Amino acid sequence: MMRTGYKTLGLWGAVALFLLSGCTSDGDGPEPVDNIIEFDVPSVVLGEPEELSRAQRLDVLPAGEVFGVSGYCVPLSGGEDPKPDYNAAGAYWTAKNRNSIADVMWNQPIKFDGTKCVYRDAEGTTYYHPAHWYISAGSTHADPADFRYTFIAWHPYDGDYFTPAEKGAVGTPQIGFTMPFNPGDNGELDPTKVKDAMVAQTVDRLRNVDNIGTVPLRFRHILCGLRFQINNFNTSQEVIVHSLALSGSFYRSATISFAGTSPVVVVKGDETIGGGDEGEGAEEPEIDDTPGIDEDDMYSGTFRFLSEDDSSDDVTVVPNSGIIAGATPGSDGHSDGVAVLLLPHFEGETDRSYLGRSKRIHIKYTFEGKEGDKTIDFTLNRRPVAGTLYTVNLNFVGNQLMVTFTDDANNSWSWDEVETGDNTIK
């Protein structure tokens, strides 16, 4: 279970708070439509402007997708008997988040139907009753029009990925994130299994801004993508690739904190797993069991992009051309292809293992009628940016196999250790 440092409001306190809030229970009367909290069409941030990065997989939230939301407004007072502090409801988020509770909504599923966000799905099935803005402040003289609301959101709405804090938890909101793989060695890993994961946060929202009552949500990616392109720079010989795979140990879990005005992702293992990727021929390391390192925070295995067990997966790259692994047939090799989504290490020093440890590329091919089999140890050699799709270029140049990298902004770079190694392919 995720340890968040929250304290949980008792049953009667939670019931009292619910009755005092602007939310309604299963009442018999009609919903006051003008008081319902509505969400604007969600947007997806495509990276920081200077990064010029493009979101991997989801550039927009597709119609039919469901995301989760928790909402905060009235904090609790301190002391042994905390109560809703309406006089502090107008405070800015950074001043009141430590005493916050999801009083507006908790773990609320919201569906985007393609044009608007709804509390109900297309068949009319009710997820929960809509949440409401506050219209009263109890026995205080506080003005609900001055109340400031904060909303946090996550996608996908899937308990296998995101775990919100318990209902009634008091304190700065945090949610847990887990990749959909078991800890330890998983053997074969399906690169298409991982859903794109995003979070959003809107802080200090007044009920009406310029007479527009909908709440905006701008989702940010927390994963980055890795795909492979095979380039044949020879003028007369074709290259046939029989299998292509990526193996290693990868980050599995993170905690997202909403203490400030934008989400902060802390990848578990950041503070304790260090050192660069091992050189070629190094022994496969075990996950360290020193205090502070949890094996549950890593998973290992092999992502297979082209299978050697299926000859129909063979890719033929004609001279002076390139093909992205898994590209749609007929796309001239220029579709996104098959990419694996990984949880990147955000804040480490430059010699850290940004995307995991012991990452190795395995490729089997035929060139000039001779079969070859190469294993290449590599590191991205650059801090990864969430939402960015990185392309690993496997370049057949003469009798050499060279590795270079390209990001969404068409920036290219190489890894010196690959270029100076034994790259002969025949």
Tab-separated table of C-alpha atoms in Angstrom:
chain	number	residue	atom	x	y	z
A	1	MET	CA	0.000	0.000	0.000
A	2	MET	CA	1.240	3.477	-0.832
A	3	ARG	CA	2.463	5.402	2.220
A	4	THR	CA	1.406	9.018	1.836
A	5	GLY	CA	1.581	10.470	5.325
A	6	TYR	CA	-2.153	11.173	5.252
A	7	LYS	CA	-4.411	10.925	8.248
A	8	THR	CA	-7.942	9.676	7.636
A	9	LEU	CA	-11.069	11.429	8.827
A	10	GLY	CA	-13.287	9.242	10.968
A	11	LEU	CA	-16.598	7.926	9.679
A	12	TRP	CA	-18.795	10.494	11.419
A	13	GLY	CA	-16.474	13.332	10.458
A	14	ALA	CA	-16.592	12.257	6.831
A	15	VAL	CA	-20.393	12.028	6.906
A	16	ALA	CA	-20.695	15.474	8.470
A	17	LEU	CA	-18.314	16.972	5.959
A	18	PHE	CA	-20.265	15.421	3.082
A	19	LEU	CA	-23.517	16.895	4.347
A	20	LEU	CA	-21.948	20.317	4.741
A	21	SER	CA	-20.390	20.339	1.294
A	22	GLY	CA	-21.943	21.479	-1.962
A	23	CYS	CA	-22.280	17.882	-3.158
A	24	THR	CA	-25.664	16.206	-2.994
A	25	SER	CA	-26.557	12.632	-2.183
A	26	ASP	CA	-29.360	10.553	-3.685
A	27	GLY	CA	-32.002	13.267	-3.305
A	28	ASP	CA	-35.464	13.092	-4.821
A	29	GLY	CA	-35.500	16.573	-6.355
A	30	PRO	CA	-33.950	17.641	-9.666
A	31	GLU	CA	-30.276	18.530	-9.803
A	32	PRO	CA	-29.612	22.307	-9.754
A	33	VAL	CA	-28.009	22.337	-13.191
A	34	ASP	CA	-26.538	25.820	-12.820
A	35	ASN	CA	-24.662	24.631	-9.729
A	36	ILE	CA	-23.162	21.459	-11.189
A	37	ILE	CA	-19.388	21.427	-11.650
A	38	GLU	CA	-18.712	20.836	-15.331
A	39	PHE	CA	-15.394	20.142	-17.029
A	40	ASP	CA	-14.201	21.689	-20.258
A	41	VAL	CA	-12.949	19.585	-23.157
A	42	PRO	CA	-9.619	18.268	-21.798
A	43	SER	CA	-6.416	19.246	-23.557
A	44	VAL	CA	-3.069	17.465	-23.712
A	45	VAL	CA	0.155	19.385	-23.181
A	46	LEU	CA	2.632	18.465	-25.896
A	47	GLY	CA	5.739	19.191	-23.856
A	48	GLU	CA	7.470	22.370	-22.830
A	49	PRO	CA	7.839	24.890	-25.677
A	50	GLU	CA	11.606	24.682	-25.678
A	51	GLU	CA	11.453	20.908	-25.975
A	52	LEU	CA	9.122	20.938	-28.998
A	53	SER	CA	8.130	17.462	-27.933
A	54	ARG	CA	5.163	15.580	-29.304
A	55	ALA	CA	2.943	13.478	-27.106
A	56	GLN	CA	3.439	9.763	-27.580
A	57	ARG	CA	0.326	7.763	-28.442
A	58	LEU	CA	-2.241	10.327	-27.234
A	59	ASP	CA	-2.058	13.842	-28.657
A	60	VAL	CA	-5.689	14.336	-27.668
A	61	LEU	CA	-8.026	12.467	-25.345
A	62	PRO	CA	-10.084	10.197	-27.616
A	63	ALA	CA	-13.865	10.133	-27.446
A	64	GLY	CA	-15.112	7.559	-24.979
A	65	GLU	CA	-12.110	7.793	-22.664
A	66	VAL	CA	-12.715	8.030	-18.915
A	67	PHE	CA	-10.454	9.892	-16.491
A	68	GLY	CA	-10.553	10.240	-12.713
A	69	VAL	CA	-10.916	13.478	-10.753
A	70	SER	CA	-10.698	14.493	-7.105
A	71	GLY	CA	-11.719	18.000	-6.039
A	72	TYR	CA	-10.743	20.128	-3.042
A	73	CYS	CA	-12.052	23.380	-1.610
A	74	VAL	CA	-12.759	23.698	2.125
A	75	PRO	CA	-9.796	22.594	4.259
A	76	LEU	CA	-10.122	21.227	7.753
A	77	SER	CA	-9.217	23.088	10.890
A	78	GLY	CA	-6.340	21.801	12.964
A	79	GLY	CA	-6.523	20.112	16.325
A	80	GLU	CA	-7.941	16.841	17.560
A	81	ASP	CA	-11.458	17.604	16.353
A	82	PRO	CA	-11.020	18.981	12.815
A	83	LYS	CA	-13.987	20.641	11.184
A	84	PRO	CA	-14.544	22.313	7.815
A	85	ASP	CA	-12.828	25.700	7.937
A	86	TYR	CA	-14.983	27.824	5.640
A	87	ASN	CA	-13.029	30.948	6.475
A	88	ALA	CA	-9.970	29.328	4.853
A	89	ALA	CA	-11.824	28.143	1.748
A	90	GLY	CA	-10.753	31.259	-0.155
A	91	ALA	CA	-7.069	30.676	0.581
A	92	TYR	CA	-4.692	29.777	-2.223
A	93	TRP	CA	-3.906	26.098	-2.712
A	94	THR	CA	-0.291	26.312	-1.582
A	95	ALA	CA	-1.487	27.737	1.737
A	96	LYS	CA	-4.208	25.200	2.493
A	97	ASN	CA	-3.242	21.922	0.780
A	98	ARG	CA	-1.731	20.427	3.957
A	99	ASN	CA	-5.187	20.430	5.555
A	100	SER	CA	-7.084	19.556	2.398
A	101	ILE	CA	-9.611	16.795	1.933
A	102	ALA	CA	-11.445	15.690	-1.204
A	103	ASP	CA	-14.663	17.396	-0.123
A	104	VAL	CA	-15.869	18.353	-3.608
A	105	MET	CA	-15.429	14.951	-5.261
A	106	TRP	CA	-13.255	11.888	-4.749
A	107	ASN	CA	-12.067	9.413	-7.382
A	108	GLN	CA	-14.842	10.604	-9.667
A	109	PRO	CA	-14.949	9.018	-13.135
A	110	ILE	CA	-15.581	11.556	-15.898
A	111	LYS	CA	-16.197	10.494	-19.488
A	112	PHE	CA	-15.223	12.564	-22.523
A	113	ASP	CA	-17.828	11.823	-25.189
A	114	GLY	CA	-15.982	13.614	-27.978
A	115	THR	CA	-17.556	17.031	-27.497
A	116	LYS	CA	-18.010	17.435	-23.754
A	117	CYS	CA	-17.301	15.815	-20.394
A	118	VAL	CA	-20.176	13.968	-18.761
A	119	TYR	CA	-20.888	12.223	-15.487
A	120	ARG	CA	-22.788	9.477	-17.267
A	121	ASP	CA	-21.827	7.180	-20.111
A	122	ALA	CA	-23.590	6.954	-23.469
A	123	GLU	CA	-26.011	4.293	-22.187
A	124	GLY	CA	-27.108	6.507	-19.317
A	125	THR	CA	-25.424	4.464	-16.616
A	126	THR	CA	-24.706	6.648	-13.615
A	127	TYR	CA	-21.155	6.647	-12.295
A	128	TYR	CA	-21.967	8.985	-9.407
A	129	HIS	CA	-24.207	12.005	-8.959
A	130	PRO	CA	-22.657	15.209	-10.304
A	131	ALA	CA	-20.590	17.301	-7.916
A	132	HIS	CA	-21.608	20.853	-7.055
A	133	TRP	CA	-20.102	24.204	-6.258
A	134	TYR	CA	-20.564	25.415	-2.689
A	135	ILE	CA	-23.545	27.713	-2.205
A	136	SER	CA	-23.307	28.132	1.569
A	137	ALA	CA	-20.626	28.473	4.202
A	138	GLY	CA	-22.313	26.950	7.194
A	139	SER	CA	-22.748	29.374	10.066
A	140	THR	CA	-19.814	31.552	8.990
A	141	HIS	CA	-19.874	34.826	7.080
A	142	ALA	CA	-17.555	33.507	4.368
A	143	ASP	CA	-18.739	34.165	0.818
A	144	PRO	CA	-18.847	30.975	-1.325
A	145	ALA	CA	-18.167	33.134	-4.389
A	146	ASP	CA	-14.645	33.612	-3.014
A	147	PHE	CA	-13.968	29.917	-2.455
A	148	ARG	CA	-11.000	28.539	-4.400
A	149	TYR	CA	-11.156	25.019	-5.797
A	150	THR	CA	-8.387	22.656	-6.864
A	151	PHE	CA	-8.933	19.628	-9.087
A	152	ILE	CA	-6.490	16.807	-9.788
A	153	ALA	CA	-7.067	14.304	-12.581
A	154	TRP	CA	-5.495	11.176	-14.013
A	155	HIS	CA	-5.855	8.986	-17.071
A	156	PRO	CA	-6.487	6.134	-17.544
A	157	TYR	CA	-9.164	5.627	-14.916
A	158	ASP	CA	-7.745	2.236	-14.094
A	159	GLY	CA	-6.792	0.938	-10.672
A	160	ASP	CA	-4.003	-1.107	-12.230
A	161	TYR	CA	-2.258	2.166	-13.101
A	162	PHE	CA	-3.314	4.907	-10.681
A	163	THR	CA	-4.140	4.608	-6.989
A	164	PRO	CA	-5.643	7.741	-5.400
A	165	ALA	CA	-5.369	8.373	-1.690
A	166	GLU	CA	-8.028	6.766	0.472
A	167	LYS	CA	-11.399	8.448	0.737
A	168	GLY	CA	-11.361	10.861	3.668
A	169	ALA	CA	-7.574	11.227	3.637
A	170	VAL	CA	-6.365	14.597	4.920
A	171	GLY	CA	-3.203	16.233	3.616
A	172	THR	CA	-1.426	17.180	0.424
A	173	PRO	CA	-2.890	14.955	-2.317
A	174	GLN	CA	-0.720	12.223	-3.752
A	175	ILE	CA	-1.569	9.402	-6.118
A	176	GLY	CA	0.429	6.290	-6.832
A	177	PHE	CA	1.309	5.072	-10.311
A	178	THR	CA	2.320	1.540	-11.309
A	179	MET	CA	3.307	0.099	-14.667
A	180	PRO	CA	1.207	-2.958	-15.694
A	181	PHE	CA	3.983	-5.485	-15.102
A	182	ASN	CA	4.778	-7.619	-12.099
A	183	PRO	CA	7.920	-6.861	-10.103
A	184	GLY	CA	10.978	-8.942	-10.896
A	185	ASP	CA	11.590	-10.938	-14.064
A	186	ASN	CA	8.587	-11.064	-16.390
A	187	GLY	CA	10.260	-12.877	-19.276
A	188	GLU	CA	8.530	-11.744	-22.464
A	189	LEU	CA	6.970	-8.252	-22.286
A	190	ASP	CA	4.342	-6.914	-24.682
A	191	PRO	CA	5.290	-3.364	-25.767
A	192	THR	CA	1.679	-2.655	-26.767
A	193	LYS	CA	0.308	-3.468	-23.321
A	194	VAL	CA	1.137	-0.121	-21.683
A	195	LYS	CA	-1.545	2.565	-21.830
A	196	ASP	CA	-0.522	6.186	-22.125
A	197	ALA	CA	-0.597	7.749	-18.645
A	198	MET	CA	-1.301	11.403	-17.921
A	199	VAL	CA	-2.090	13.678	-14.988
A	200	ALA	CA	-3.619	17.150	-14.734
A	201	GLN	CA	-4.074	19.802	-12.071
A	202	THR	CA	-6.145	22.991	-11.940
A	203	VAL	CA	-5.585	25.149	-8.862
A	204	ASP	CA	-7.337	28.107	-7.229
A	205	ARG	CA	-10.358	27.933	-9.497
A	206	LEU	CA	-13.199	30.289	-8.590
A	207	ARG	CA	-16.708	29.192	-9.412
A	208	ASN	CA	-17.018	31.552	-12.370
A	209	VAL	CA	-14.151	32.959	-14.405
A	210	ASP	CA	-15.303	35.425	-17.072
A	211	ASN	CA	-18.759	33.871	-16.685
A	212	ILE	CA	-17.430	30.532	-17.904
A	213	GLY	CA	-18.295	27.863	-15.384
A	214	THR	CA	-16.443	24.875	-16.865
A	215	VAL	CA	-13.203	23.671	-15.281
A	216	PRO	CA	-10.229	23.351	-17.656
A	217	LEU	CA	-7.932	20.335	-17.403
A	218	ARG	CA	-4.572	20.213	-19.201
A	219	PHE	CA	-3.141	16.706	-19.092
A	220	ARG	CA	0.599	16.068	-19.033
A	221	HIS	CA	2.286	12.806	-19.934
A	222	ILE	CA	4.342	10.946	-17.349
A	223	LEU	CA	5.746	8.308	-19.744
A	224	CYS	CA	8.015	8.578	-22.761
A	225	GLY	CA	8.178	6.336	-25.808
A	226	LEU	CA	10.982	4.325	-27.393
A	227	ARG	CA	10.797	2.882	-30.908
A	228	PHE	CA	13.301	1.454	-33.398
A	229	GLN	CA	14.115	2.346	-36.980
A	230	ILE	CA	16.333	0.206	-39.215
A	231	ASN	CA	18.248	2.287	-41.763
A	232	ASN	CA	20.178	0.774	-44.674
A	233	PHE	CA	22.753	3.259	-45.958
A	234	ASN	CA	24.268	0.787	-48.413
A	235	THR	CA	23.801	1.377	-52.126
A	236	SER	CA	23.452	-2.180	-53.394
A	237	GLN	CA	22.824	-4.668	-50.569
A	238	GLU	CA	19.512	-5.157	-48.771
A	239	VAL	CA	19.250	-5.872	-45.040
A	240	ILE	CA	16.789	-8.447	-43.698
A	241	VAL	CA	16.008	-8.158	-39.988
A	242	HIS	CA	14.680	-11.377	-38.440
A	243	SER	CA	14.265	-10.310	-34.821
A	244	LEU	CA	14.547	-7.145	-32.756
A	245	ALA	CA	14.156	-6.843	-28.997
A	246	LEU	CA	14.954	-4.621	-26.014
A	247	SER	CA	15.806	-6.182	-22.654
A	248	GLY	CA	16.620	-4.711	-19.273
A	249	SER	CA	15.306	-3.693	-15.864
A	250	PHE	CA	12.894	-0.768	-15.910
A	251	TYR	CA	11.218	1.589	-13.459
A	252	ARG	CA	7.831	0.360	-12.340
A	253	SER	CA	6.290	2.829	-9.887
A	254	ALA	CA	6.083	6.499	-9.009
A	255	THR	CA	4.296	8.915	-6.726
A	256	ILE	CA	2.668	12.055	-8.102
A	257	SER	CA	2.412	14.962	-5.670
A	258	PHE	CA	0.030	17.885	-6.118
A	259	ALA	CA	1.471	20.178	-3.457
A	260	GLY	CA	2.197	23.037	-5.868
A	261	THR	CA	0.542	24.443	-8.945
A	262	SER	CA	1.543	21.564	-11.244
A	263	PRO	CA	2.066	17.824	-10.642
A	264	VAL	CA	5.476	16.527	-9.580
A	265	VAL	CA	6.382	12.941	-10.468
A	266	VAL	CA	8.873	11.139	-8.228
A	267	VAL	CA	10.021	7.826	-9.677
A	268	LYS	CA	10.667	5.274	-6.967
A	269	GLY	CA	14.263	4.149	-6.873
A	270	ASP	CA	15.573	7.602	-7.853
A	271	GLU	CA	17.540	8.128	-4.678
A	272	THR	CA	19.070	4.690	-4.409
A	273	ILE	CA	19.644	3.234	-7.858
A	274	GLY	CA	22.647	4.915	-9.423
A	275	GLY	CA	25.475	4.471	-11.867
A	276	GLY	CA	25.418	4.290	-15.639
A	277	ASP	CA	24.470	1.281	-17.705
A	278	GLU	CA	27.044	-1.447	-17.648
A	279	GLY	CA	29.370	-1.942	-20.594
A	280	GLU	CA	29.079	-4.776	-23.096
A	281	GLY	CA	29.874	-8.142	-21.605
A	282	ALA	CA	29.127	-7.098	-18.033
A	283	GLU	CA	27.302	-9.589	-15.854
A	284	GLU	CA	23.559	-9.133	-15.473
A	285	PRO	CA	23.151	-7.345	-12.117
A	286	GLU	CA	20.650	-8.325	-9.480
A	287	ILE	CA	18.427	-5.632	-8.020
A	288	ASP	CA	20.223	-4.344	-4.938
A	289	ASP	CA	18.575	-5.263	-1.648
A	290	THR	CA	20.073	-2.469	0.440
A	291	PRO	CA	17.606	-0.579	2.658
A	292	GLY	CA	15.532	1.859	0.621
A	293	ILE	CA	15.502	-0.187	-2.594
A	294	ASP	CA	12.301	-2.145	-3.099
A	295	GLU	CA	12.239	-4.874	-5.738
A	296	ASP	CA	8.585	-3.993	-6.291
A	297	ASP	CA	9.759	-0.736	-7.864
A	298	MET	CA	11.493	-2.468	-10.801
A	299	TYR	CA	10.474	-4.979	-13.439
A	300	SER	CA	12.627	-6.742	-15.985
A	301	GLY	CA	12.190	-8.713	-19.171
A	302	THR	CA	12.331	-8.452	-22.947
A	303	PHE	CA	10.185	-6.266	-25.188
A	304	ARG	CA	10.029	-7.944	-28.573
A	305	PHE	CA	9.372	-5.774	-31.631
A	306	LEU	CA	10.094	-8.409	-34.295
A	307	SER	CA	9.857	-12.091	-33.414
A	308	GLU	CA	12.376	-14.592	-34.748
A	309	ASP	CA	9.772	-17.325	-34.267
A	310	ASP	CA	7.592	-15.811	-36.983
A	311	SER	CA	9.240	-15.400	-40.377
A	312	SER	CA	6.353	-13.169	-41.436
A	313	ASP	CA	7.822	-10.595	-39.045
A	314	ASP	CA	10.999	-10.387	-41.134
A	315	VAL	CA	11.647	-6.862	-42.372
A	316	THR	CA	13.514	-6.254	-45.611
A	317	VAL	CA	15.180	-2.855	-45.862
A	318	VAL	CA	16.193	-2.059	-49.410
A	319	PRO	CA	19.314	0.040	-50.099
A	320	ASN	CA	19.192	3.708	-49.099
A	321	SER	CA	15.974	3.409	-47.109
A	322	GLY	CA	14.681	3.035	-43.566
A	323	ILE	CA	11.774	1.245	-41.903
A	324	ILE	CA	10.318	1.770	-38.430
A	325	ALA	CA	9.764	-1.515	-36.591
A	326	GLY	CA	6.071	-2.315	-36.564
A	327	ALA	CA	5.146	0.385	-39.082
A	328	THR	CA	1.781	-0.065	-40.748
A	329	PRO	CA	2.116	-1.924	-44.061
A	330	GLY	CA	1.837	0.480	-46.963
A	331	SER	CA	2.901	3.454	-44.858
A	332	ASP	CA	6.363	3.547	-46.462
A	333	GLY	CA	7.774	2.793	-43.033
A	334	HIS	CA	6.944	6.243	-41.715
A	335	SER	CA	4.101	5.578	-39.284
A	336	ASP	CA	4.735	5.628	-35.551
A	337	GLY	CA	5.286	1.878	-35.603
A	338	VAL	CA	5.436	-0.063	-32.346
A	339	ALA	CA	6.749	1.929	-29.404
A	340	VAL	CA	7.252	0.858	-25.820
A	341	LEU	CA	6.192	3.347	-23.152
A	342	LEU	CA	8.628	3.612	-20.253
A	343	LEU	CA	8.612	5.466	-16.952
A	344	PRO	CA	11.549	7.876	-17.226
A	345	HIS	CA	13.897	8.983	-14.499
A	346	PHE	CA	13.437	12.763	-14.351
A	347	GLU	CA	15.815	14.304	-11.854
A	348	GLY	CA	19.029	12.297	-11.739
A	349	GLU	CA	22.551	13.318	-12.534
A	350	THR	CA	23.754	12.802	-16.092
A	351	ASP	CA	25.425	9.470	-15.284
A	352	ARG	CA	22.204	7.857	-14.050
A	353	SER	CA	20.255	5.087	-15.740
A	354	TYR	CA	17.493	7.242	-17.110
A	355	LEU	CA	15.126	4.588	-18.432
A	356	GLY	CA	16.285	1.625	-16.356
A	357	ARG	CA	19.340	-0.573	-15.990
A	358	SER	CA	21.199	-3.073	-18.166
A	359	LYS	CA	19.325	-2.051	-21.295
A	360	ARG	CA	20.347	-4.128	-24.299
A	361	ILE	CA	19.279	-4.202	-27.937
A	362	HIS	CA	19.169	-7.652	-29.534
A	363	ILE	CA	19.052	-7.858	-33.323
A	364	LYS	CA	19.345	-10.769	-35.772
A	365	TYR	CA	19.745	-9.983	-39.448
A	366	THR	CA	21.013	-11.115	-42.840
A	367	PHE	CA	23.429	-8.906	-44.788
A	368	GLU	CA	25.223	-9.901	-48.003
A	369	GLY	CA	23.790	-13.396	-47.598
A	370	LYS	CA	25.344	-13.867	-44.136
A	371	GLU	CA	23.373	-14.073	-40.908
A	372	GLY	CA	24.403	-11.862	-38.005
A	373	ASP	CA	23.477	-11.620	-34.333
A	374	LYS	CA	24.344	-8.528	-32.278
A	375	THR	CA	23.711	-7.487	-28.674
A	376	ILE	CA	24.292	-3.801	-27.976
A	377	ASP	CA	24.365	-2.239	-24.519
A	378	PHE	CA	23.131	1.328	-24.618
A	379	THR	CA	21.930	4.337	-22.664
A	380	LEU	CA	19.888	7.223	-23.995
A	381	ASN	CA	22.706	9.547	-22.895
A	382	ARG	CA	20.217	12.349	-22.361
A	383	ARG	CA	17.602	13.240	-19.756
A	384	PRO	CA	14.326	11.877	-21.089
A	385	VAL	CA	11.342	14.191	-21.379
A	386	ALA	CA	7.896	12.816	-20.593
A	387	GLY	CA	5.617	12.816	-23.615
A	388	THR	CA	8.506	12.527	-26.054
A	389	LEU	CA	8.908	9.709	-28.556
A	390	TYR	CA	12.567	8.731	-28.952
A	391	THR	CA	13.712	6.781	-32.004
A	392	VAL	CA	16.659	4.406	-31.737
A	393	ASN	CA	18.213	4.315	-35.203
A	394	LEU	CA	20.027	1.095	-36.116
A	395	ASN	CA	22.169	2.232	-39.044
A	396	PHE	CA	23.767	-0.292	-41.402
A	397	VAL	CA	26.644	1.674	-42.954
A	398	GLY	CA	29.050	-0.367	-45.057
A	399	ASN	CA	30.088	-3.216	-42.791
A	400	GLN	CA	29.272	-1.290	-39.597
A	401	LEU	CA	26.176	-1.151	-37.395
A	402	MET	CA	25.934	2.307	-35.807
A	403	VAL	CA	23.393	3.482	-33.209
A	404	THR	CA	22.024	7.022	-33.124
A	405	PHE	CA	19.014	8.627	-31.457
A	406	THR	CA	16.362	11.074	-32.665
A	407	ASP	CA	13.684	12.908	-30.685
A	408	ASP	CA	10.394	14.464	-31.763
A	409	ALA	CA	12.085	17.745	-32.659
A	410	ASN	CA	14.410	15.867	-35.060
A	411	ASN	CA	17.400	16.440	-32.798
A	412	SER	CA	19.926	13.660	-33.409
A	413	TRP	CA	22.806	12.408	-31.309
A	414	SER	CA	24.914	9.299	-30.888
A	415	TRP	CA	26.362	7.390	-27.989
A	416	ASP	CA	30.151	7.393	-28.184
A	417	GLU	CA	30.495	3.997	-26.521
A	418	VAL	CA	28.472	2.420	-29.315
A	419	GLU	CA	30.399	4.174	-32.054
A	420	THR	CA	33.799	3.177	-30.694
A	421	GLY	CA	32.838	-0.429	-29.956
A	422	ASP	CA	33.070	-3.485	-32.183
A	423	ASN	CA	30.392	-2.655	-34.723
A	424	THR	CA	31.441	-4.946	-37.564
A	425	ILE	CA	28.421	-6.741	-39.013
A	426	LYS	CA	30.191	-9.283	-41.206
